[in-house]
Amino acid sequence: MIVTACALAQAPGAAASSCTGAETDAAGQGTAALEQSVLCLINEQRAAAGVGAVRANPQLAQAAAKHSNDMVQNGFFGHTSPAGSTFIDRIMATGYTRGARSWLVGENLVWGSGGLSTPASMVEAWMESPPHRANLLRGRFREIGLSGARGTPDDAGDPEGITVSSEYGYRDTKRKRTRKRGRRAQARKRS
């Protein structure tokens, strides 16, 4: 599912949260702490909407890290890189979809600087955008990979800026029940 990207232009009003670091800008906390706060805020929004939480997935985080760094280093902001790589390409390259009977993925992007780089303002920007909100609250998504890269697509050296990619995923890796099991059940009935 492809959605539009989001750059923060004005500070949205964020609701109070119990997530650590939610109101701390990117310059005031480490990237890992910022990512944990964003995940906490996403799960708060999902809980408020009656949707189950997403859990961190290392393969999705790998795809997110590649894209966040690429956007900062190469000065672009979008779901498709200048080289033509899409978020689906990036996620598949990690092996996330390998072996799955079915899968669904999505991506939300955001960047901000200064007061617009708080986890609360970034998640609020996604919630105010219908396509981003749809990804964030999609019940089928069970996993997420989050990665923030210091700097912005406009200024890679911005010490107060952060660019965040969030990769959402669902995969069905359960094996189909085989007819063999059904034959065993029939055999038991006969005896």
CSV table of C-alpha atoms in Angstrom, one decimal:
chain,number,residue,atom,x,y,z
A,1,MET,CA,0.0,0.0,0.0
A,2,ILE,CA,1.6,3.3,-1.1
A,3,VAL,CA,0.8,6.4,0.9
A,4,THR,CA,1.9,10.0,0.7
A,5,ALA,CA,4.8,11.3,2.7
A,6,CYS,CA,4.6,14.0,5.3
A,7,ALA,CA,7.0,16.8,6.2
A,8,LEU,CA,6.1,18.9,9.3
A,9,ALA,CA,5.4,22.5,8.4
A,10,GLN,CA,3.7,23.6,11.6
A,11,ALA,CA,3.4,22.3,15.1
A,12,PRO,CA,0.2,20.3,15.6
A,13,GLY,CA,-1.4,20.1,19.0
A,14,ALA,CA,-0.4,16.8,20.5
A,15,ALA,CA,-2.4,15.1,23.2
A,16,ALA,CA,-0.8,14.3,26.6
A,17,SER,CA,1.0,10.9,26.6
A,18,SER,CA,2.6,8.6,29.1
A,19,CYS,CA,5.4,7.8,26.5
A,20,THR,CA,8.9,8.7,27.7
A,21,GLY,CA,10.4,11.5,25.6
A,22,ALA,CA,7.2,12.2,23.6
A,23,GLU,CA,7.7,16.0,24.0
A,24,THR,CA,11.5,16.0,23.7
A,25,ASP,CA,12.9,17.1,20.4
A,26,ALA,CA,15.4,15.1,18.4
A,27,ALA,CA,18.4,17.2,19.6
A,28,GLY,CA,17.4,16.4,23.2
A,29,GLN,CA,17.4,12.6,23.0
A,30,GLY,CA,19.2,9.7,21.3
A,31,THR,CA,17.8,8.2,18.1
A,32,ALA,CA,17.0,4.9,19.8
A,33,ALA,CA,15.0,6.7,22.6
A,34,LEU,CA,13.1,8.8,20.0
A,35,GLU,CA,12.2,5.6,18.0
A,36,GLN,CA,10.9,3.9,21.2
A,37,SER,CA,8.8,7.0,22.0
A,38,VAL,CA,7.4,7.0,18.5
A,39,LEU,CA,6.5,3.3,18.8
A,40,CYS,CA,4.9,3.9,22.2
A,41,LEU,CA,2.8,6.8,20.7
A,42,ILE,CA,1.7,4.7,17.7
A,43,ASN,CA,0.6,1.9,20.1
A,44,GLU,CA,-1.3,4.5,22.2
A,45,GLN,CA,-3.1,5.7,19.1
A,46,ARG,CA,-3.9,2.1,18.1
A,47,ALA,CA,-5.2,1.2,21.6
A,48,ALA,CA,-7.4,4.3,21.6
A,49,ALA,CA,-8.9,3.1,18.3
A,50,GLY,CA,-9.4,-0.4,19.6
A,51,VAL,CA,-6.6,-1.9,17.5
A,52,GLY,CA,-3.9,-4.3,18.7
A,53,ALA,CA,-0.4,-3.1,19.2
A,54,VAL,CA,2.4,-3.5,16.7
A,55,ARG,CA,5.7,-5.0,17.8
A,56,ALA,CA,9.2,-4.1,16.6
A,57,ASN,CA,10.6,-6.3,13.8
A,58,PRO,CA,14.3,-6.2,12.9
A,59,GLN,CA,13.8,-6.8,9.2
A,60,LEU,CA,11.3,-3.9,8.9
A,61,ALA,CA,13.7,-1.7,11.0
A,62,GLN,CA,16.5,-2.6,8.5
A,63,ALA,CA,14.4,-1.4,5.6
A,64,ALA,CA,13.4,1.8,7.5
A,65,ALA,CA,17.0,2.6,8.4
A,66,LYS,CA,18.1,2.2,4.8
A,67,HIS,CA,15.4,4.6,3.6
A,68,SER,CA,15.8,7.2,6.4
A,69,ASN,CA,19.6,7.4,5.8
A,70,ASP,CA,19.1,7.5,2.0
A,71,MET,CA,16.7,10.4,2.2
A,72,VAL,CA,19.0,12.4,4.4
A,73,GLN,CA,22.2,11.6,2.5
A,74,ASN,CA,20.7,12.1,-1.0
A,75,GLY,CA,18.3,15.1,-0.2
A,76,PHE,CA,14.9,13.6,-1.3
A,77,PHE,CA,11.7,12.8,0.5
A,78,GLY,CA,9.4,10.2,-0.8
A,79,HIS,CA,8.5,6.5,-0.9
A,80,THR,CA,10.5,5.9,-4.0
A,81,SER,CA,14.2,6.6,-4.1
A,82,PRO,CA,15.9,8.5,-6.9
A,83,ALA,CA,17.3,5.0,-8.0
A,84,GLY,CA,13.7,3.7,-8.3
A,85,SER,CA,13.6,1.5,-5.1
A,86,THR,CA,10.2,1.4,-3.5
A,87,PHE,CA,9.4,0.5,0.1
A,88,ILE,CA,8.2,-2.9,-1.1
A,89,ASP,CA,11.6,-3.5,-2.8
A,90,ARG,CA,13.4,-2.4,0.5
A,91,ILE,CA,11.2,-4.6,2.7
A,92,MET,CA,11.5,-7.6,0.3
A,93,ALA,CA,15.3,-7.3,0.2
A,94,THR,CA,15.4,-7.9,4.0
A,95,GLY,CA,13.7,-11.3,3.6
A,96,TYR,CA,10.6,-10.1,5.5
A,97,THR,CA,8.2,-11.6,3.0
A,98,ARG,CA,10.2,-14.8,2.2
A,99,GLY,CA,8.2,-17.9,3.0
A,100,ALA,CA,5.0,-16.0,3.7
A,101,ARG,CA,1.7,-17.3,2.2
A,102,SER,CA,0.4,-13.7,2.1
A,103,TRP,CA,1.7,-10.4,3.3
A,104,LEU,CA,0.8,-6.7,3.5
A,105,VAL,CA,3.2,-3.8,4.0
A,106,GLY,CA,2.9,0.0,4.3
A,107,GLU,CA,5.2,2.9,4.9
A,108,ASN,CA,4.8,6.3,6.7
A,109,LEU,CA,7.5,9.0,6.5
A,110,VAL,CA,8.0,12.2,8.4
A,111,TRP,CA,10.8,14.7,9.1
A,112,GLY,CA,11.0,17.7,11.4
A,113,SER,CA,13.5,20.0,12.9
A,114,GLY,CA,13.6,21.8,16.3
A,115,GLY,CA,10.2,21.8,18.0
A,116,LEU,CA,8.8,19.9,15.1
A,117,SER,CA,11.0,16.9,15.7
A,118,THR,CA,9.3,15.6,18.8
A,119,PRO,CA,7.8,12.1,18.6
A,120,ALA,CA,4.5,13.6,19.6
A,121,SER,CA,4.5,16.1,16.8
A,122,MET,CA,5.5,13.5,14.2
A,123,VAL,CA,2.9,11.0,15.2
A,124,GLU,CA,0.3,13.7,15.4
A,125,ALA,CA,1.2,14.8,11.8
A,126,TRP,CA,0.5,11.2,10.7
A,127,MET,CA,-2.8,11.1,12.5
A,128,GLU,CA,-3.9,14.3,10.8
A,129,SER,CA,-3.2,12.8,7.3
A,130,PRO,CA,-5.9,10.3,6.2
A,131,PRO,CA,-3.5,8.0,4.3
A,132,HIS,CA,-1.0,8.0,7.1
A,133,ARG,CA,-3.6,7.5,9.8
A,134,ALA,CA,-5.0,4.5,7.8
A,135,ASN,CA,-1.6,2.8,7.9
A,136,LEU,CA,-1.0,3.6,11.5
A,137,LEU,CA,-4.4,2.2,12.6
A,138,ARG,CA,-4.6,-0.7,10.1
A,139,GLY,CA,-5.6,-3.7,12.2
A,140,ARG,CA,-3.9,-6.2,10.0
A,141,PHE,CA,-0.5,-4.7,10.6
A,142,ARG,CA,1.1,-6.5,13.5
A,143,GLU,CA,4.8,-5.5,13.1
A,144,ILE,CA,6.7,-2.3,12.6
A,145,GLY,CA,10.2,-1.2,11.9
A,146,LEU,CA,11.1,2.4,12.9
A,147,SER,CA,14.3,4.2,12.1
A,148,GLY,CA,15.3,7.8,12.5
A,149,ALA,CA,18.3,9.4,10.8
A,150,ARG,CA,19.8,12.7,12.1
A,151,GLY,CA,19.4,15.5,9.6
A,152,THR,CA,16.6,16.3,7.1
A,153,PRO,CA,16.2,15.8,3.4
A,154,ASP,CA,16.6,19.7,3.2
A,155,ASP,CA,19.7,19.8,5.3
A,156,ALA,CA,21.7,16.6,6.1
A,157,GLY,CA,23.8,18.5,8.6
A,158,ASP,CA,20.8,19.9,10.6
A,159,PRO,CA,21.7,19.0,14.3
A,160,GLU,CA,18.1,19.6,15.4
A,161,GLY,CA,16.5,17.6,12.5
A,162,ILE,CA,15.4,14.0,12.2
A,163,THR,CA,13.9,12.0,9.4
A,164,VAL,CA,11.8,8.9,10.3
A,165,SER,CA,10.7,6.0,8.3
A,166,SER,CA,8.1,3.6,9.7
A,167,GLU,CA,7.6,0.3,7.9
A,168,TYR,CA,4.4,-1.6,8.8
A,169,GLY,CA,3.9,-5.3,8.1
A,170,TYR,CA,1.8,-8.3,8.3
A,171,ARG,CA,2.7,-11.8,7.1
A,172,ASP,CA,1.0,-15.1,7.3
A,173,THR,CA,3.6,-17.8,7.7
A,174,LYS,CA,1.4,-20.5,8.9
A,175,ARG,CA,1.5,-23.6,6.7
A,176,LYS,CA,-1.7,-24.8,5.1
A,177,ARG,CA,-3.1,-27.9,6.7
A,178,THR,CA,-2.4,-30.8,4.5
A,179,ARG,CA,-4.8,-33.4,3.3
A,180,LYS,CA,-2.6,-35.9,5.2
A,181,ARG,CA,-4.0,-34.6,8.5
A,182,GLY,CA,-7.5,-35.2,7.1
A,183,ARG,CA,-6.6,-38.7,6.1
A,184,ARG,CA,-5.5,-39.5,9.6
A,185,ALA,CA,-8.8,-38.2,11.0
A,186,GLN,CA,-10.6,-40.5,8.6
A,187,ALA,CA,-8.5,-43.4,9.5
A,188,ARG,CA,-9.3,-42.9,13.2
A,189,LYS,CA,-13.0,-42.8,12.4
A,190,ARG,CA,-12.8,-46.2,10.6
A,191,SER,CA,-11.2,-48.0,13.5
